[in-house]
Coordinates of C-alpha atoms and ligand atoms in Angstrom, one line a residue:
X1 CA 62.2 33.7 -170.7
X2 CA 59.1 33.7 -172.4
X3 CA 58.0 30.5 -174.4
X4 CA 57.6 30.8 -178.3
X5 CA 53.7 30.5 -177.8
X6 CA 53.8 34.0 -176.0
X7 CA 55.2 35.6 -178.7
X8 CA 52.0 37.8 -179.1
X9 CA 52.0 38.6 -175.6
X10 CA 55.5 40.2 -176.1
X11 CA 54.6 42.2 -178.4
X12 CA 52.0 43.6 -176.5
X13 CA 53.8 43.9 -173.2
X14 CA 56.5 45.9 -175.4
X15 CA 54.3 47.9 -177.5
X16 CA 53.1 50.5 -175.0
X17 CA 54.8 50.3 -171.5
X18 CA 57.7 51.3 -170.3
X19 CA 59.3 50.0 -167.8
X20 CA 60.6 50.9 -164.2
X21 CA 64.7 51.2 -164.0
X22 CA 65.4 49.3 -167.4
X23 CA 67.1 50.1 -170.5
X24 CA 64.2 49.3 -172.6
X25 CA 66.7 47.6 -175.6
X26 CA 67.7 44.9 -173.0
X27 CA 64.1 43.8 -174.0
X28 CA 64.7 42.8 -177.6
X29 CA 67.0 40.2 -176.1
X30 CA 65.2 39.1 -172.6
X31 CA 61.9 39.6 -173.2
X32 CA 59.8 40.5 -169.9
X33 CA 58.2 37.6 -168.2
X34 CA 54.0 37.0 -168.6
X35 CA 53.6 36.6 -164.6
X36 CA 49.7 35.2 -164.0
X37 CA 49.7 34.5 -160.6
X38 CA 51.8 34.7 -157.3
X39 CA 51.9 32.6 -153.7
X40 CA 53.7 32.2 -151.5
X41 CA 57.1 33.1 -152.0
X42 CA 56.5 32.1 -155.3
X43 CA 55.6 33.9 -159.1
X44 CA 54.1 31.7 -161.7
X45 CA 54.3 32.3 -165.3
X46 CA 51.7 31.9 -167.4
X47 CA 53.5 28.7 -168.9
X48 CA 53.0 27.4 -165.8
X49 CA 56.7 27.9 -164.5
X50 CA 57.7 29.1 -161.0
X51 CA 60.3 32.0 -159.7
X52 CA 60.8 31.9 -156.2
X53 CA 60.6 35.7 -155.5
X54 CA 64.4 36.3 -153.9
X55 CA 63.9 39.8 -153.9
X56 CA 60.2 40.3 -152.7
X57 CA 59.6 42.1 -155.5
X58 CA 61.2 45.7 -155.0
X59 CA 62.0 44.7 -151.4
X60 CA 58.2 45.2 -150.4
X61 CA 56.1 41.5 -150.1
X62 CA 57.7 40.9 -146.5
X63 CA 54.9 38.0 -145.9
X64 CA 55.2 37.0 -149.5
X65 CA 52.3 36.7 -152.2
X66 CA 48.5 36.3 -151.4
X67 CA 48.9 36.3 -147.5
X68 CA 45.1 34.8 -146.5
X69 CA 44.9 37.0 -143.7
X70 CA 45.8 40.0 -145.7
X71 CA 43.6 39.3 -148.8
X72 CA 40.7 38.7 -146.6
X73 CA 41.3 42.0 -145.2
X74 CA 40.8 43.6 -148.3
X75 CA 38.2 41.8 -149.7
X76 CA 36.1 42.7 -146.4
X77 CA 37.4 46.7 -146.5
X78 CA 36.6 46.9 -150.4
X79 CA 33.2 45.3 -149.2
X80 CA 32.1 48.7 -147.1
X81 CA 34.4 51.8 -148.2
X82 CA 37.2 51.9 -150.8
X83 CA 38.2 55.0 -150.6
X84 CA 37.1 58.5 -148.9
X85 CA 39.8 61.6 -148.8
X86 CA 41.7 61.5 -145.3
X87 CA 40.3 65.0 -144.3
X88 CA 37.5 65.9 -141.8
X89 CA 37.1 62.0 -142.0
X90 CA 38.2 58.8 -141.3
X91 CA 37.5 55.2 -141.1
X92 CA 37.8 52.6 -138.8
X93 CA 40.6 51.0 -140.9
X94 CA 43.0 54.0 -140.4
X95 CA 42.2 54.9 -137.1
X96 CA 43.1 51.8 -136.2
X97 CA 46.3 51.5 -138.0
X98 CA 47.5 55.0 -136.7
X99 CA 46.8 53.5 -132.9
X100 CA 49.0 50.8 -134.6
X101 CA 51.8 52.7 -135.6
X102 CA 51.7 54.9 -132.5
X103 CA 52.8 52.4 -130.5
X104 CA 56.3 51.0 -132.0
X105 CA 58.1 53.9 -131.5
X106 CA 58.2 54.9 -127.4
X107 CA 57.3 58.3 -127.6
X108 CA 56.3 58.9 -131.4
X109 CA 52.2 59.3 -131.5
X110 CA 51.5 61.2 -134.0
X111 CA 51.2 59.6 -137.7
X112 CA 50.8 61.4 -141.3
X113 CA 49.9 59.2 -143.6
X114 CA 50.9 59.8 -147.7
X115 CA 50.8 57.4 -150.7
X116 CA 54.4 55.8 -151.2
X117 CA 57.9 55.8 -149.9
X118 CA 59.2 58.7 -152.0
X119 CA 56.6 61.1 -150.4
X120 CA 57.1 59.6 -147.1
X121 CA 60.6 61.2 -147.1
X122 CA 59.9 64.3 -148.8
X123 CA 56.9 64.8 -146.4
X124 CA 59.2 64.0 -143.3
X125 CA 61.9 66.8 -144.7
X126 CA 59.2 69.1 -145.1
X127 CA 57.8 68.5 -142.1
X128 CA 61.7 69.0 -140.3
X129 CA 62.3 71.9 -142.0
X130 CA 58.9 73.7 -141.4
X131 CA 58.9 73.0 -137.5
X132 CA 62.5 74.4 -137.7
X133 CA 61.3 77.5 -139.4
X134 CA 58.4 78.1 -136.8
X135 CA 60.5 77.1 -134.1
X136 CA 63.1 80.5 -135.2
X137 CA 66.0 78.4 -136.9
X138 CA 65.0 79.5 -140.4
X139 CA 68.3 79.3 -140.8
X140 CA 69.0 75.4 -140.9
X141 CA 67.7 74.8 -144.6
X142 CA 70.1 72.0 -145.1
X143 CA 69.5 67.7 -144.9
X144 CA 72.7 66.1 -144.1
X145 CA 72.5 62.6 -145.4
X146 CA 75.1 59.0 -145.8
X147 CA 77.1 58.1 -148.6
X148 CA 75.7 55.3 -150.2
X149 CA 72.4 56.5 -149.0
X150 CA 69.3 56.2 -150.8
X151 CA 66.0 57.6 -150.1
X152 CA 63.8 57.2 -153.3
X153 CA 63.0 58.6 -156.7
X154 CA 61.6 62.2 -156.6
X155 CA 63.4 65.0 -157.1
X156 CA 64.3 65.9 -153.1
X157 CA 64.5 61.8 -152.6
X158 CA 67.2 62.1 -155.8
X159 CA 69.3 64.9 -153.9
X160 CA 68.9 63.6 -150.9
X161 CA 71.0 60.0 -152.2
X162 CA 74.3 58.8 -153.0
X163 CA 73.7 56.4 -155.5
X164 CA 75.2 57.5 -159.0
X165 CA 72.2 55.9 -161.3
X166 CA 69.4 57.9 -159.0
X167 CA 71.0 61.3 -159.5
X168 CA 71.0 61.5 -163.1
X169 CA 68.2 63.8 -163.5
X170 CA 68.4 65.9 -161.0
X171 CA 67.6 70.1 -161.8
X172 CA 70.8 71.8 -161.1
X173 CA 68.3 74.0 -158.3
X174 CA 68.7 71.5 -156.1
X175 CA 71.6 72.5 -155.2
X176 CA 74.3 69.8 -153.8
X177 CA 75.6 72.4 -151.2
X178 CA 72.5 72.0 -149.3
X179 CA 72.6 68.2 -149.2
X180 CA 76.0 67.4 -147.8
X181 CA 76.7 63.7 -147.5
X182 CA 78.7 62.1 -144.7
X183 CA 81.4 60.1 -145.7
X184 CA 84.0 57.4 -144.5
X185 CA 81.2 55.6 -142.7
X186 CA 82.0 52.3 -140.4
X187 CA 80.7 49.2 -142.6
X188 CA 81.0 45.7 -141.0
X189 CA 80.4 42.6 -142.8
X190 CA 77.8 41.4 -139.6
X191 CA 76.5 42.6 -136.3
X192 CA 79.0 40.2 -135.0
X193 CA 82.1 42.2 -135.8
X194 CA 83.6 44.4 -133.1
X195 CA 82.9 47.5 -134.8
X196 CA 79.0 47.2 -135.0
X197 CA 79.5 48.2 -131.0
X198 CA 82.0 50.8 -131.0
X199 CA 82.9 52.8 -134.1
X200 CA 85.3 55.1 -132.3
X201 CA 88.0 54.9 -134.9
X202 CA 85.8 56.1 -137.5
X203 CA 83.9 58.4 -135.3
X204 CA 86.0 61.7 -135.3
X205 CA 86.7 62.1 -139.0
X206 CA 82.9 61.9 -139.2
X207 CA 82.2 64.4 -136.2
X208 CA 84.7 67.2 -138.5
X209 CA 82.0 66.6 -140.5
X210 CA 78.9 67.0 -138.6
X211 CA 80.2 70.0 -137.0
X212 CA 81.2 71.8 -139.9
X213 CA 77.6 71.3 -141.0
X214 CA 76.0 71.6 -138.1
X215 CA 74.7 75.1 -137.5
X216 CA 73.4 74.7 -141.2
X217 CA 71.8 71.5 -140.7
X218 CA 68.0 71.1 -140.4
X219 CA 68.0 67.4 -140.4
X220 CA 69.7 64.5 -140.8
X221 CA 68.3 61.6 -142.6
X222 CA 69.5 58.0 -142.9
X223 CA 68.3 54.6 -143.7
X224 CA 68.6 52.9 -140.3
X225 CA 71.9 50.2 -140.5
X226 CA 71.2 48.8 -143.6
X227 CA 71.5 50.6 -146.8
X228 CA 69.7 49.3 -149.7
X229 CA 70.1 50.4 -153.0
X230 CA 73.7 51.0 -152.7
X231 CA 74.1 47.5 -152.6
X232 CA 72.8 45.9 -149.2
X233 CA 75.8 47.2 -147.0
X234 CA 75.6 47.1 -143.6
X235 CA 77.1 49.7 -141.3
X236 CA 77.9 49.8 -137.2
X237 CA 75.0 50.8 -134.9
X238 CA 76.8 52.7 -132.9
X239 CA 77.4 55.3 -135.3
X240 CA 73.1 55.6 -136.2
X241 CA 73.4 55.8 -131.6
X242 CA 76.1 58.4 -131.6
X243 CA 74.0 60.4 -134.6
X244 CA 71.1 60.2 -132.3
X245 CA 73.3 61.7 -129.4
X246 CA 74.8 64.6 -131.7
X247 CA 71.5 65.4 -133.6
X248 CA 69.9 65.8 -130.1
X249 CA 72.4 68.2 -128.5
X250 CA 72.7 69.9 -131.9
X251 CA 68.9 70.6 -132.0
X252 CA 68.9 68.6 -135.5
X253 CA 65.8 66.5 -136.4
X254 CA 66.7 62.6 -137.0
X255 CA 64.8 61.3 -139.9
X256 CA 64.6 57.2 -139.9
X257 CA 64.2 56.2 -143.5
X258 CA 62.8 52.5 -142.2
X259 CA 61.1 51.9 -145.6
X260 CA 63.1 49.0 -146.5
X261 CA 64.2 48.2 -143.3
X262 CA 61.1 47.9 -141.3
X263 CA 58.9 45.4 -140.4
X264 CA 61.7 42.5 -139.1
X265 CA 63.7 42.8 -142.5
X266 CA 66.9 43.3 -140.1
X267 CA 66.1 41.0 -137.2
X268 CA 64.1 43.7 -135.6
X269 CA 60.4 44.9 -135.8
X270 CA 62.5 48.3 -136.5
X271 CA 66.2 48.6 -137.6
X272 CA 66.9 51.5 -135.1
X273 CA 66.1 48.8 -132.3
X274 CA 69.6 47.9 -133.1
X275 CA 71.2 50.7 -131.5
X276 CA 68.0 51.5 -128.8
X277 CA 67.4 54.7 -130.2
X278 CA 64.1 56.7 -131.3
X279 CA 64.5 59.3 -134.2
X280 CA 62.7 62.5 -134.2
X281 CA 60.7 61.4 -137.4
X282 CA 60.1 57.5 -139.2
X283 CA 59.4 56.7 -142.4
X284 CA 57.3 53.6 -143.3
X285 CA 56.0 52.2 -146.6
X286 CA 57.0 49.1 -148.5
X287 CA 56.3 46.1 -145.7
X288 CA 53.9 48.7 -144.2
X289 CA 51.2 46.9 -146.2
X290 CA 53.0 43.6 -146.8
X291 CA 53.5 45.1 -150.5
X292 CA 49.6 44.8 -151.5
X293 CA 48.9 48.7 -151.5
X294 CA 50.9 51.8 -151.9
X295 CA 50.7 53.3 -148.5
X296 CA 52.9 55.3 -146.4
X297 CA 53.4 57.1 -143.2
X298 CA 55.5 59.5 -141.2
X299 CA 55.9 58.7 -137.7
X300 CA 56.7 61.5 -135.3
X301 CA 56.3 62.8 -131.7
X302 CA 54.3 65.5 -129.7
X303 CA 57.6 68.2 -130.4
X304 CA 57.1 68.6 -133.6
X305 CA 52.9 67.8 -133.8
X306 CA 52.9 70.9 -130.9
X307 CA 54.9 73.6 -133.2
X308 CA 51.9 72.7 -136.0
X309 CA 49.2 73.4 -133.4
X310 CA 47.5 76.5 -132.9
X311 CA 44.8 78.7 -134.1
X312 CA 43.9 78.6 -137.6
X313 CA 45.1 82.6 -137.7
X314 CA 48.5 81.8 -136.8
X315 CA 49.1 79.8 -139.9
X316 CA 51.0 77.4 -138.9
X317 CA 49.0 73.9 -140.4
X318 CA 51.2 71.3 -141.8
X319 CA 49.4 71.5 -145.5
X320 CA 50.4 68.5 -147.1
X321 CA 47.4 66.2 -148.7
X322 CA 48.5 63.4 -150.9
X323 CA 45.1 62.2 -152.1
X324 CA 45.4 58.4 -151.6
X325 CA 47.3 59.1 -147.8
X326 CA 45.9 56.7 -145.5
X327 CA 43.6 54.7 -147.8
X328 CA 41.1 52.3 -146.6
X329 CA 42.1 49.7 -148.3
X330 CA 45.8 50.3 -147.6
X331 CA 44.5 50.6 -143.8
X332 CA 43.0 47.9 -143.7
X333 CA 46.0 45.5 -145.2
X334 CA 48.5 47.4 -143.4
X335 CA 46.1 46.5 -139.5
X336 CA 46.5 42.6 -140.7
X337 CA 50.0 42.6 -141.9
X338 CA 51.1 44.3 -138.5
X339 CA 49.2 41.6 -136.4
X340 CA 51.5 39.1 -138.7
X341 CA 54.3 41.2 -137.7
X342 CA 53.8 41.5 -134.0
X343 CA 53.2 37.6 -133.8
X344 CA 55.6 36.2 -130.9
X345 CA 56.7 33.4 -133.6
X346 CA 57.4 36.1 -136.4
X347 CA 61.1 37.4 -135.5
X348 CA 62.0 34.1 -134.3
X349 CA 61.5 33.0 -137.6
X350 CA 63.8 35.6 -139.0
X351 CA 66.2 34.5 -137.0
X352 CA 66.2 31.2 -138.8
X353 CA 66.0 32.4 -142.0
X354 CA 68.8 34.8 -141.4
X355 CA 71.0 31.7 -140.4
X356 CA 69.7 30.0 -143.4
X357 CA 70.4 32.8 -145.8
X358 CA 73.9 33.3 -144.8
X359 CA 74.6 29.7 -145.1
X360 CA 73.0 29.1 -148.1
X361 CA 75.1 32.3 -150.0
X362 CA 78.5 31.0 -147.9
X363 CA 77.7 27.8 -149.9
X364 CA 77.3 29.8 -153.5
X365 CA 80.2 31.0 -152.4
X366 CA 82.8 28.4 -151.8
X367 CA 81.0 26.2 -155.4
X368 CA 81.3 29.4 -157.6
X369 CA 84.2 31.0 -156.0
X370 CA 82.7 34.2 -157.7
X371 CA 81.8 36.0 -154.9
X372 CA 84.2 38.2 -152.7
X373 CA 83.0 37.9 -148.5
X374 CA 79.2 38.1 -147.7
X375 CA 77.7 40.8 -145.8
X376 CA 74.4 41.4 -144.3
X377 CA 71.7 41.1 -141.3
X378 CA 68.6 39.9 -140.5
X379 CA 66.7 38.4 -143.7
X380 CA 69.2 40.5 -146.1
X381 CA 72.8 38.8 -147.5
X382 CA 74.8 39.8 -150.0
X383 CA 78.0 39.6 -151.8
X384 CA 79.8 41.5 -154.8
X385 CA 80.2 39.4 -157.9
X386 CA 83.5 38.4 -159.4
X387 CA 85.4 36.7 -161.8
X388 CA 86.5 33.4 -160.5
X389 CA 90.2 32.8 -160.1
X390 CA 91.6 32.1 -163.9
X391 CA 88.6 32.8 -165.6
X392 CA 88.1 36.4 -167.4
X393 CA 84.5 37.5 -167.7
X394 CA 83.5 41.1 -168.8
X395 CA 80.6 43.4 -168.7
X396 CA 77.4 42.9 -167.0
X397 CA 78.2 40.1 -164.7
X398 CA 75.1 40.6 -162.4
X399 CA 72.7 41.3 -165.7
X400 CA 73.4 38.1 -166.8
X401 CA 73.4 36.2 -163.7
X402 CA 70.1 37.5 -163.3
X403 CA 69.1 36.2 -166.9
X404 CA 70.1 32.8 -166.1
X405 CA 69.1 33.1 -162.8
X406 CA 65.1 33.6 -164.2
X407 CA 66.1 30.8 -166.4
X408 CA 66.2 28.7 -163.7
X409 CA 63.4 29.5 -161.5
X410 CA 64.6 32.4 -159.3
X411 CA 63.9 36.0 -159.4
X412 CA 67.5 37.2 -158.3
X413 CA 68.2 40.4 -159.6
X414 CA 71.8 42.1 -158.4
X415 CA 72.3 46.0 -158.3
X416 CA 74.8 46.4 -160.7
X417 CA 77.3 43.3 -159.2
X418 CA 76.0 43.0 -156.0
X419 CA 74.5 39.6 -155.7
X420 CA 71.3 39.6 -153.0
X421 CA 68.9 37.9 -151.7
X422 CA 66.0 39.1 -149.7
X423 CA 62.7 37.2 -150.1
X424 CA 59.6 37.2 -148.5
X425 CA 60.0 36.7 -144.4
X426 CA 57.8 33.8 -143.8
X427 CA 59.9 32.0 -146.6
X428 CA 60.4 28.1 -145.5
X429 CA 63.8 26.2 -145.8
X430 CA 63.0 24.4 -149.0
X431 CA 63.2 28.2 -150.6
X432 CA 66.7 29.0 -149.5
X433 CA 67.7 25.5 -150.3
X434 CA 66.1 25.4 -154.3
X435 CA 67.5 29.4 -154.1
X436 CA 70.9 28.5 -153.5
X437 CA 70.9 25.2 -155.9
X438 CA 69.4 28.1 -158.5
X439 CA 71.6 31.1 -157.8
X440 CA 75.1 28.3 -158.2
X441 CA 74.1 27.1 -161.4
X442 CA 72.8 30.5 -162.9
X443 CA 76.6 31.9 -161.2
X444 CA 78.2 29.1 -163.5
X445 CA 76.1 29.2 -166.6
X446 CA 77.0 33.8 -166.4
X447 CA 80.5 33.2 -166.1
X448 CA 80.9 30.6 -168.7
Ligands
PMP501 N1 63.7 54.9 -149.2 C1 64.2 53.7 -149.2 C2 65.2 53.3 -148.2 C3 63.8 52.8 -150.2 O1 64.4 51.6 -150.2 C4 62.9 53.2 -151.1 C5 62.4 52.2 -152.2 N2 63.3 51.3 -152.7 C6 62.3 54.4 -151.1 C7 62.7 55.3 -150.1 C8 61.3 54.9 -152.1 O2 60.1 54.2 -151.9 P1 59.0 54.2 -153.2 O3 59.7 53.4 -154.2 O4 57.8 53.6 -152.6 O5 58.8 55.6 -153.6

């Protein structure tokens, strides 16, 4: 991807770093790319080329590269305070975003603030299983969680997901017994298919489940409807409502993992607004600060604040202090990329783009025939890759379509052979329309 007069930037960029989720010998062959500058939906290269950013890089630049409004906020935070430790202090800038926060979720005020989406989770399963032990259910030291879940890269966040890549590495202490997984889940294709509404037919195989756990069960954590990492699959929300229903009765917390699908990715400002429900505890990060800052926050209700509260002799504090949690300068992006958000226009917008997206992939569909049926909601389609009828193509079909992909001008980057698109939410038509033209030819070029 890089031109021949980079050649000693290469060796540089290879020299010392190692990068995120890569076999580092792809490198000899696909060297990374020298990015200089970003707007828009758009990456330059420092030879002057442009990637339109289908995947908003890692999922996080919801309102796309240098966002005025949100660089101006920073500029003007960095101005007065960068940084102070979120203890006995505050500033105005994360005040202001926790009066922010309060208010999405009716009937979840209280907001802990750590440094990225990983520690959002593990602070929310903490925090579960804590105000379960002070409560007197010591007992229920188990997180129930979906198949094809995925909640991040820690150790607990590791356990905690289904997705074969992310559990390689995990210490055999963590043992699997005390992170059941639910299984046989409802999947649909669209909100528009009968069984987003009424997942009966699945429903009691998974209540066996769920009530053989149940007594055990501290929490249950999902990611809201749409499941990321797994490969963008979208499941009914009736089955996140009747989890709310049986975590209630059950006394088990419900943990929201809404760090990819927050902030209108689905269609909604929140992805449990597609089933009406509030969980006991949300996690926010990624489009939390429009992906300028690592920032994130738990989002939970007076219930479990109250079991926290007391005199300092009855140790019962929540003692969790992530030195960066609630950063000013985080803050301060975060207050400006929720006033984007909250914009009457914004989610109408989506809307569109949702429409467009799902066209534009229908149509990469029918000129590649290399896709099986396409799946998704809101701003998120996908579709698994596949050989086309009478042609045989082997190993590493999304790798290379992601190769040619780059090639072409479009950062499109499939988990394993799931082909996605996702890009930045404020994304005009001309971007679907040069991503589509991109993704067909790159589809062509990787199957030969
Ligand atoms: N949960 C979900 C649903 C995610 O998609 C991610 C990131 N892809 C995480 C947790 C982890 O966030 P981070 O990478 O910021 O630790």
């Amino acid at each position: 991807m890089s031109s021949a007069g980079d050649e000693g930037w290469n060796d540089r960029a290879l020299a010392h770093l190692w990068y995120a989720c890569a076999q580092m010998k792809d490198y000899q062959t696909f060297p990374p790319m020298h990015v200089a500058s970003a707007s828009g939906s758009h990456i330059v290269l420092a030879d002057g080329r442009r990637l339109i950013d289908g995947i908003s890089s890692w999922w996080c630049r919801s309102l796309g590269h240098a966002h005025p409004s949100l660089a101006a906020a920073l500029r003007d935070q960095a101005s007065r305070v960068e940084h102070v430790m979120l203890a006995h202090m505050a500033t105005d800038a994360t005040v202001e975003l926790s009066e922010r926060l309060a208010r999405i979720f009716p009937g979840l005020g209280k907001v802990f603030f750590g440094g990225d989406g990983s520690t959002a989770v593990e602070i929310a399963v903490k925090m579960s299983y804590e105000a379960q032990r002070l409560s007197g259910h010591a007992a229920r030291t188990k997180v129930l969680s979906l198949e094809n879940g995925y909640h991040g890269e820690t150790q607990l966040c590791a356990a905690l997901s289904d997705v074969g890549d992310y559990r390689r590495g995990i210490l055999p202490a963590l043992d699997p017994g005390a992170f059941p997984k639910l299984r046989g889940l409802p999947y649909v294709g669209s909100r528009h298919e009968p069984e987003w509404e009424d997942c009966s037919a699945a429903w009691p195989a998974l209540l066996r489940q769920l009530e053989e756990a149940g007594p055990s069960l501290c929490a249950v954590i999902l990611e809201p409807v749409l499941q990321g990492a797994s490969g963008m699959r979208v499941y009914a929300a009736d089955l996140l409502r009747r989890l709310r229903g049986w975590t209630r009765e059950q006394g088990v917390h419900l943990v929201a993992d809404e760090i990819m699908t927050g902030f209108g990715r689905t269609g909604r400002l929140m992805a449990c607004e597609h089933a009406g429900i509030v969980p006991d505890l949300v996690c926010l990060s990624k489009g939390l600060t429009g992906g300028t800052l690592p920032m994130s926050a738990v989002v939970t209700g007076e219930q479990i604040y109250a079991t926290f509260y007391g005199a300092f002799e009855e140790d019962r504090a929540f003692n969790h202090s992530n030195t960066f949690a609630g950063n000013p300068l985080g803050a301060a992006v975060a207050v400006a990329a929720l006033r984007a958000y909250q914009e009457p226009s914004f989610l109408t917008r989506v809307a569109e783009l949702a429409g467009e997206l799902r066209a534009g992939l229908e149509e990469v569909s029918r000129a590649t025939g290399a896709l099986g049926p396409v799946r998704g909601i809101g701003a998120v389609v996908a579709a698994d890759l596949r050989a086309p009828s009478g042609k045989a193509t082997t190993g590493r079909l999304g790798f290379r379509v992601y190769q040619e992909a780059a090639r072409r001008g479009a950062l499109v980057r499939p988990i394993g052979d799931a082909l996605y698109w996702l890009p930045p939410l404020n994304a005009d038509e001309g971007v679907v329309e040069e991503l589509t033209r991109v993704t067909i030819d790159a589809i062509r070029a990787a199957v030969g």
